[in-house]
Coordinates of C-alpha atoms in Angstrom, one line a residue:
X1008 CA 16.3 6.1 -17.0
X1009 CA 16.9 6.5 -13.3
X1010 CA 13.7 6.0 -11.4
X1011 CA 14.9 6.7 -7.8
X1012 CA 18.4 7.6 -6.6
X1013 CA 19.5 5.7 -3.4
X1014 CA 19.1 6.3 0.2
X1015 CA 15.6 7.9 -0.1
X1016 CA 13.7 9.3 3.2
X1017 CA 11.4 7.9 4.6
X1018 CA 12.5 4.3 3.9
X1019 CA 10.0 1.4 2.0
X1020 CA 10.8 -2.2 2.0
X1021 CA 9.6 -5.6 1.7
X1022 CA 8.8 -6.9 4.9
X1023 CA 7.0 -10.4 3.9
X1024 CA 6.9 -12.7 1.1
X1025 CA 4.7 -15.4 -0.1
X1026 CA 5.0 -18.1 -3.2
X1027 CA 2.7 -20.7 -4.2
X1028 CA 3.3 -23.6 -6.7
X1029 CA 0.8 -25.8 -8.8
X1030 CA 0.8 -29.1 -7.5
X1031 CA 0.8 -30.5 -11.2
X1032 CA 4.6 -31.7 -12.6
X1033 CA 4.9 -31.8 -16.2
X1034 CA 8.7 -33.1 -17.2
X1035 CA 9.9 -31.4 -20.6
X1036 CA 10.3 -35.4 -22.2
X1037 CA 6.7 -35.4 -21.6
X1038 CA 5.6 -32.1 -22.9
X1039 CA 7.7 -33.5 -26.1
X1040 CA 5.9 -36.1 -26.3
X1041 CA 2.7 -34.7 -26.0
X1042 CA 3.9 -32.1 -28.7
X1043 CA 5.1 -35.0 -30.9
X1044 CA 1.8 -36.9 -30.9
X1045 CA -0.4 -34.2 -31.3
X1046 CA 1.5 -32.8 -34.1
X1047 CA 3.1 -36.0 -35.6
X1048 CA 6.5 -34.0 -35.9
X1049 CA 9.5 -36.3 -35.4
X1050 CA 12.0 -34.2 -33.5
X1051 CA 14.9 -35.3 -31.6
X1052 CA 15.3 -37.3 -28.4
X1053 CA 14.9 -34.9 -25.4
X1054 CA 15.1 -31.4 -27.4
X1055 CA 13.4 -29.5 -25.0
X1056 CA 15.5 -30.7 -22.1
X1057 CA 18.8 -30.4 -23.6
X1058 CA 18.1 -26.8 -25.5
X1059 CA 16.9 -25.4 -22.2
X1060 CA 18.0 -26.6 -19.3
X1061 CA 14.6 -27.5 -18.3
X1062 CA 13.5 -30.5 -16.7
X1063 CA 10.2 -29.9 -15.5
X1064 CA 7.6 -27.3 -14.8
X1065 CA 4.7 -27.0 -12.5
X1066 CA 1.5 -26.3 -14.7
X1067 CA -2.2 -25.1 -13.3
X1068 CA -4.9 -27.7 -12.9
X1069 CA -8.2 -26.8 -14.7
X1070 CA -10.1 -24.5 -12.6
X1071 CA -6.8 -23.0 -11.3
X1072 CA -6.1 -19.6 -12.6
X1073 CA -3.8 -16.6 -12.3
X1074 CA -6.0 -14.7 -9.4
X1075 CA -6.0 -18.2 -7.7
X1076 CA -2.2 -18.8 -7.5
X1077 CA -1.8 -15.2 -6.4
X1078 CA -4.3 -15.2 -3.9
X1079 CA -3.0 -18.1 -2.4
X1080 CA 0.6 -16.6 -2.3
X1081 CA -0.8 -13.7 -1.2
X1082 CA -2.2 -15.5 2.1
X1083 CA 1.2 -16.8 2.8
X1084 CA 3.0 -13.6 2.4
X1085 CA 0.2 -11.9 5.2
X1086 CA 0.7 -14.8 7.9
X1087 CA 4.0 -14.6 7.2
X1088 CA 3.7 -10.5 8.2
X1089 CA 1.2 -11.4 11.1
X1090 CA -1.3 -9.2 9.0
X1091 CA -5.0 -10.0 7.7
X1092 CA -6.3 -8.8 4.2
X1093 CA -8.1 -5.5 6.0
X1094 CA -4.7 -4.6 6.7
X1095 CA -3.6 -3.6 3.6
X1096 CA -5.0 -0.6 1.6
X1097 CA -3.4 -0.8 -1.9
X1098 CA -3.6 -4.2 -3.6
X1099 CA -1.4 -4.4 -6.7
X1100 CA -1.8 -7.6 -9.3
X1101 CA 1.3 -7.1 -11.2
X1102 CA 1.6 -9.8 -13.7
X1103 CA 1.6 -11.1 -17.4
X1104 CA -1.0 -13.5 -17.1
X1105 CA -4.6 -12.4 -16.2
X1106 CA -8.1 -13.8 -15.6
X1107 CA -10.0 -12.0 -17.9
X1108 CA -9.3 -8.8 -20.1
X1109 CA -11.8 -7.1 -17.9
X1110 CA -12.1 -6.0 -15.0
X1111 CA -8.8 -6.0 -13.3
X1112 CA -7.7 -9.1 -12.0
X1113 CA -7.0 -7.5 -8.7
X1114 CA -10.5 -7.2 -8.5
X1115 CA -10.8 -10.6 -8.5
X1116 CA -7.8 -11.5 -5.8
X1117 CA -9.6 -8.9 -3.6
X1118 CA -12.8 -10.5 -3.3
X1119 CA -11.3 -14.0 -3.0
X1120 CA -9.1 -12.4 0.2
X1121 CA -11.9 -10.0 1.6
X1122 CA -9.7 -7.1 1.6
X1123 CA -11.2 -3.5 0.5
X1124 CA -7.7 -1.9 -0.3
X1125 CA -7.2 0.2 -3.5
X1126 CA -6.9 -2.6 -6.4
X1127 CA -5.1 -1.8 -9.5
X1128 CA -3.5 -4.3 -12.1
X1129 CA 0.3 -3.6 -13.6
X1130 CA 1.5 -5.7 -16.6
X1131 CA 5.0 -5.3 -18.3
X1132 CA 5.7 -9.1 -19.4
X1133 CA 8.0 -10.7 -17.3
X1134 CA 8.9 -7.5 -15.2
X1135 CA 5.4 -6.9 -14.0
X1136 CA 6.4 -7.9 -10.4
X1137 CA 9.0 -5.7 -9.9
X1138 CA 7.3 -2.9 -11.6
X1139 CA 4.4 -3.5 -9.2
X1140 CA 6.7 -3.4 -6.4
X1141 CA 8.3 0.0 -7.3
X1142 CA 4.3 1.4 -7.7
X1143 CA 3.4 0.1 -4.5
X1144 CA 6.9 1.9 -3.1
X1145 CA 6.1 4.9 -5.1
X1146 CA 2.8 5.1 -3.5
X1147 CA 3.7 4.9 0.0
X1148 CA 6.6 7.5 -0.5
X1149 CA 3.8 9.6 -1.9
X1150 CA 1.6 9.1 0.9
X1151 CA -1.0 7.6 -1.0
X1152 CA -0.8 4.2 0.8
X1153 CA 0.4 2.7 4.1
X1154 CA 1.0 -0.9 3.3
X1155 CA 0.5 -2.4 -0.2
X1156 CA 0.5 -6.2 -1.2
X1157 CA 2.1 -6.7 -4.7
X1158 CA 1.2 -10.3 -6.1
X1159 CA 1.6 -11.9 -9.2
X1160 CA -0.2 -15.4 -10.6
X1161 CA 1.2 -16.7 -13.8
X1162 CA 0.0 -19.3 -16.1
X1163 CA 1.7 -18.9 -19.6
X1164 CA 1.6 -22.6 -19.5
X1165 CA -1.9 -22.2 -21.0
X1166 CA -0.3 -20.3 -24.1
X1167 CA 1.8 -23.2 -24.9
X1168 CA 1.0 -24.6 -28.2
X1169 CA 1.0 -28.6 -28.3
X1170 CA -0.1 -28.7 -31.7
X1171 CA 1.9 -26.8 -34.1
X1172 CA 1.2 -27.7 -37.7
X1173 CA 4.5 -28.0 -38.8
X1174 CA 8.1 -27.4 -37.9
X1175 CA 7.9 -23.6 -39.1
X1176 CA 5.1 -23.1 -36.3
X1177 CA 6.9 -25.1 -33.5
X1178 CA 10.1 -23.2 -34.2
X1179 CA 7.9 -20.1 -33.8
X1180 CA 6.7 -21.0 -30.4
X1181 CA 9.8 -22.7 -29.0
X1182 CA 10.0 -20.2 -26.4
X1183 CA 6.6 -21.0 -25.0
X1184 CA 7.9 -24.5 -24.2
X1185 CA 10.0 -23.1 -21.4
X1186 CA 7.0 -21.7 -19.4
X1187 CA 5.8 -22.9 -16.1
X1188 CA 3.0 -21.7 -13.6
X1189 CA 3.4 -19.8 -10.0
X1190 CA 2.2 -17.2 -7.8
X1191 CA 4.0 -15.1 -5.9
X1192 CA 3.2 -12.1 -3.5
X1193 CA 5.0 -9.3 -1.2
X1194 CA 4.2 -7.1 1.6
X1195 CA 5.9 -3.7 1.2
X1196 CA 5.5 -0.8 3.8
X1197 CA 7.7 2.2 5.5
X1198 CA 10.6 0.4 7.1
X1199 CA 13.2 2.3 10.0
X1200 CA 16.1 1.1 7.9
X1201 CA 17.4 -0.7 4.8
X1202 CA 14.6 -1.2 2.3
X1203 CA 14.5 -0.8 -1.1
X1204 CA 17.5 1.7 -1.7
X1205 CA 17.7 2.1 -5.7
X1206 CA 15.8 1.4 -8.6
X1207 CA 16.5 1.6 -12.2
X1208 CA 15.4 0.8 -15.7
X1209 CA 16.2 0.8 -19.4
X1210 CA 13.7 0.4 -22.2
X1211 CA 14.3 -0.5 -25.6
X1212 CA 10.5 -0.8 -27.2
X1213 CA 11.7 -0.9 -30.6
X1214 CA 11.7 -4.4 -30.2
X1215 CA 8.5 -5.1 -28.8
X1216 CA 7.4 -7.5 -31.7
X1217 CA 10.3 -9.9 -30.9
X1218 CA 7.6 -12.2 -28.8
X1219 CA 4.6 -11.8 -26.9
X1220 CA 0.8 -13.1 -27.2
X1221 CA -1.0 -11.3 -29.6
X1222 CA -4.7 -12.1 -28.8
X1223 CA -6.9 -10.4 -26.5
X1224 CA -6.4 -6.8 -27.2
X1225 CA -7.7 -4.5 -30.0
X1226 CA -5.5 -6.0 -32.7
X1227 CA -6.4 -9.6 -32.7
X1228 CA -9.7 -9.7 -30.5
X1229 CA -10.6 -12.6 -31.8
X1230 CA -8.8 -15.9 -32.9
X1231 CA -7.5 -18.8 -30.9
X1232 CA -4.7 -18.7 -33.3
X1233 CA -3.5 -15.2 -31.3
X1234 CA -3.7 -16.9 -28.1
X1235 CA -0.6 -19.0 -27.9
X1236 CA 3.0 -17.4 -27.4
X1237 CA 5.2 -16.3 -30.6
X1238 CA 8.5 -15.2 -30.2
X1239 CA 12.1 -16.0 -31.2
X1240 CA 14.2 -17.1 -28.1
X1241 CA 17.6 -16.6 -30.3
X1242 CA 16.7 -13.0 -31.1
X1243 CA 15.3 -11.9 -27.4
X1244 CA 18.5 -13.0 -26.2
X1245 CA 20.7 -11.4 -29.0
X1246 CA 18.7 -8.1 -28.0
X1247 CA 19.4 -8.6 -24.4
X1248 CA 23.4 -9.1 -25.0
X1249 CA 23.2 -6.0 -27.7
X1250 CA 21.6 -3.7 -24.8
X1251 CA 23.9 -5.0 -22.5
X1252 CA 24.8 -4.5 -18.7
X1253 CA 24.7 -0.5 -18.6
X1254 CA 21.7 -0.5 -16.6
X1255 CA 23.3 -3.1 -13.9
X1256 CA 26.5 -1.0 -14.1
X1257 CA 24.9 2.0 -13.2
X1258 CA 23.2 0.5 -10.1
X1259 CA 26.0 -0.9 -9.1
X1260 CA 28.1 2.6 -9.1
X1261 CA 25.1 4.6 -7.5
X1262 CA 25.1 2.2 -4.3
X1263 CA 29.1 1.6 -4.0
X1264 CA 29.2 -2.1 -4.4
X1265 CA 30.2 -5.2 -6.8
X1266 CA 28.2 -7.9 -7.8
X1267 CA 29.7 -10.1 -5.4
X1268 CA 28.7 -7.9 -2.7
X1269 CA 25.5 -8.8 -2.6
X1270 CA 24.0 -11.7 -0.6
X1271 CA 22.0 -12.8 -3.4
X1272 CA 21.2 -12.0 -7.2
X1273 CA 17.6 -12.6 -8.1
X1274 CA 17.3 -12.4 -11.9
X1275 CA 14.4 -13.4 -14.4
X1276 CA 15.0 -17.0 -15.3
X1277 CA 14.5 -18.2 -18.9
X1278 CA 16.5 -21.0 -19.5
X1279 CA 19.8 -22.8 -18.1
X1280 CA 22.2 -21.2 -21.0
X1281 CA 20.2 -17.4 -20.5
X1282 CA 21.0 -17.7 -16.8
X1283 CA 24.9 -19.0 -17.4
X1284 CA 25.2 -16.1 -19.9
X1285 CA 24.2 -13.6 -17.8
X1286 CA 26.2 -14.8 -15.1
X1287 CA 29.1 -14.3 -17.8
X1288 CA 28.1 -11.0 -18.8
X1289 CA 27.8 -9.5 -15.2
X1290 CA 30.4 -11.6 -13.5
X1291 CA 27.8 -12.7 -10.5
X1292 CA 29.2 -15.7 -8.5
X1293 CA 27.3 -18.7 -9.1
X1294 CA 26.7 -18.7 -5.3
X1295 CA 24.9 -15.8 -5.5
X1296 CA 22.1 -16.8 -7.7
X1297 CA 18.9 -18.7 -7.0
X1298 CA 18.3 -21.1 -9.7
X1299 CA 15.0 -22.2 -9.9
X1300 CA 14.6 -22.6 -13.8
X1301 CA 15.9 -26.2 -14.4
X1302 CA 12.7 -27.2 -11.8
X1303 CA 10.3 -24.7 -12.7
X1304 CA 11.3 -23.5 -15.6
X1305 CA 10.4 -20.0 -17.2
X1306 CA 7.5 -18.5 -15.0
X1307 CA 7.3 -14.8 -16.1
X1308 CA 7.1 -12.5 -13.6
X1309 CA 6.5 -14.7 -10.6
X1310 CA 10.3 -15.7 -11.1
X1311 CA 11.9 -12.9 -8.9
X1312 CA 8.9 -13.5 -6.3
X1313 CA 9.7 -17.2 -6.0
X1314 CA 13.6 -17.0 -5.7
X1315 CA 13.0 -14.2 -2.7
X1316 CA 10.6 -16.5 -1.0
X1317 CA 13.4 -19.1 -0.9
X1318 CA 16.0 -17.1 0.9
X1319 CA 13.9 -14.6 2.6
X1320 CA 14.1 -16.3 5.8
X1321 CA 17.9 -17.0 5.7
X1322 CA 18.8 -13.2 4.8
X1323 CA 20.0 -11.1 8.0
X1324 CA 19.1 -7.5 8.7
X1325 CA 21.6 -5.4 6.8
X1326 CA 22.3 -8.2 4.2
X1327 CA 21.6 -6.8 0.5
X1328 CA 19.8 -8.4 -2.5
X1329 CA 20.2 -7.1 -6.4
X1330 CA 17.2 -7.9 -8.2
X1331 CA 17.4 -7.6 -12.1
X1332 CA 13.9 -8.3 -14.1
X1333 CA 14.2 -8.8 -17.8
X1334 CA 10.7 -8.4 -19.9
X1335 CA 9.6 -8.7 -23.5
X1336 CA 9.0 -5.2 -24.9
X1337 CA 11.6 -5.4 -24.3
X1338 CA 12.6 -3.9 -20.7
X1339 CA 15.5 -4.5 -18.1
X1340 CA 14.8 -3.2 -14.5
X1341 CA 17.2 -3.3 -11.1
X1342 CA 16.3 -2.9 -8.0
X1343 CA 19.0 -3.5 -4.7
X1344 CA 16.8 -4.1 -1.5
X1345 CA 18.1 -4.6 1.9
X1346 CA 16.6 -6.6 4.9
X1347 CA 15.8 -4.6 7.5

């Protein structure tokens, strides 16, 4: 489904970025030792590290919530833009994690920041942040907002089961052992040149049951067992490979570019093998990728924001970035952004 063709008028772009990582570091080897100790399972040495390529991840300490990480990243983005909380009239909390089922976590972030913007949550698994940026852009183009702050705070490490009852339960939740926590934020507003040039998406909702956290909704409103991530990482990878690169190919055709023409390619990162397979399928040169997964793990929707924050300052005006979001559900989303 094509959302918006390239070169819209007026232009809307990302003008500032911020991210925040929890201080606590948990290695994959230590996580595996904890699982083995609590479950009594005998696991092959360094299984988590060798299978995923993830050496460590950051984990939020007690008292640190999704909103905490989002608000911290938001302050950094606002500071980078030379703005204050009252300079924003739309606040979008776009995350797979949240503080509570109700109200929208955007209100908790806003209360922390001290802003008075229209506040709303957007959730679409690991594509939430890219969806939030696109929603903010659309609101600005429609004249419904002047300047937006899009934030995410991800704490999926709290959905990891460290005491599986048996190997079957360990395997069912294995994808969860890739998770790490992080926050990210961007300022989105009108720009004179560059900006977001193209957005596209492809959705295959028949695969919605491949992975997720089933608890907290009307299907399973209560029950601790439903609060842990369940999913088959191999099946999810197979679905993405079956869907293929069509949405990326369409995007490249519309903007008239090859993948090696982008200054950077930011893609949601689940594991190292998954990232290597993405590069193989799309032909993205390794020097265009911003690799974070070995040290941070899968930080869900914050992945794109953290990567963007790491390279934002080194990008020159006119350089373009290809963003590729991958989310459970499943959905694939692309965005082409040119630095103003």
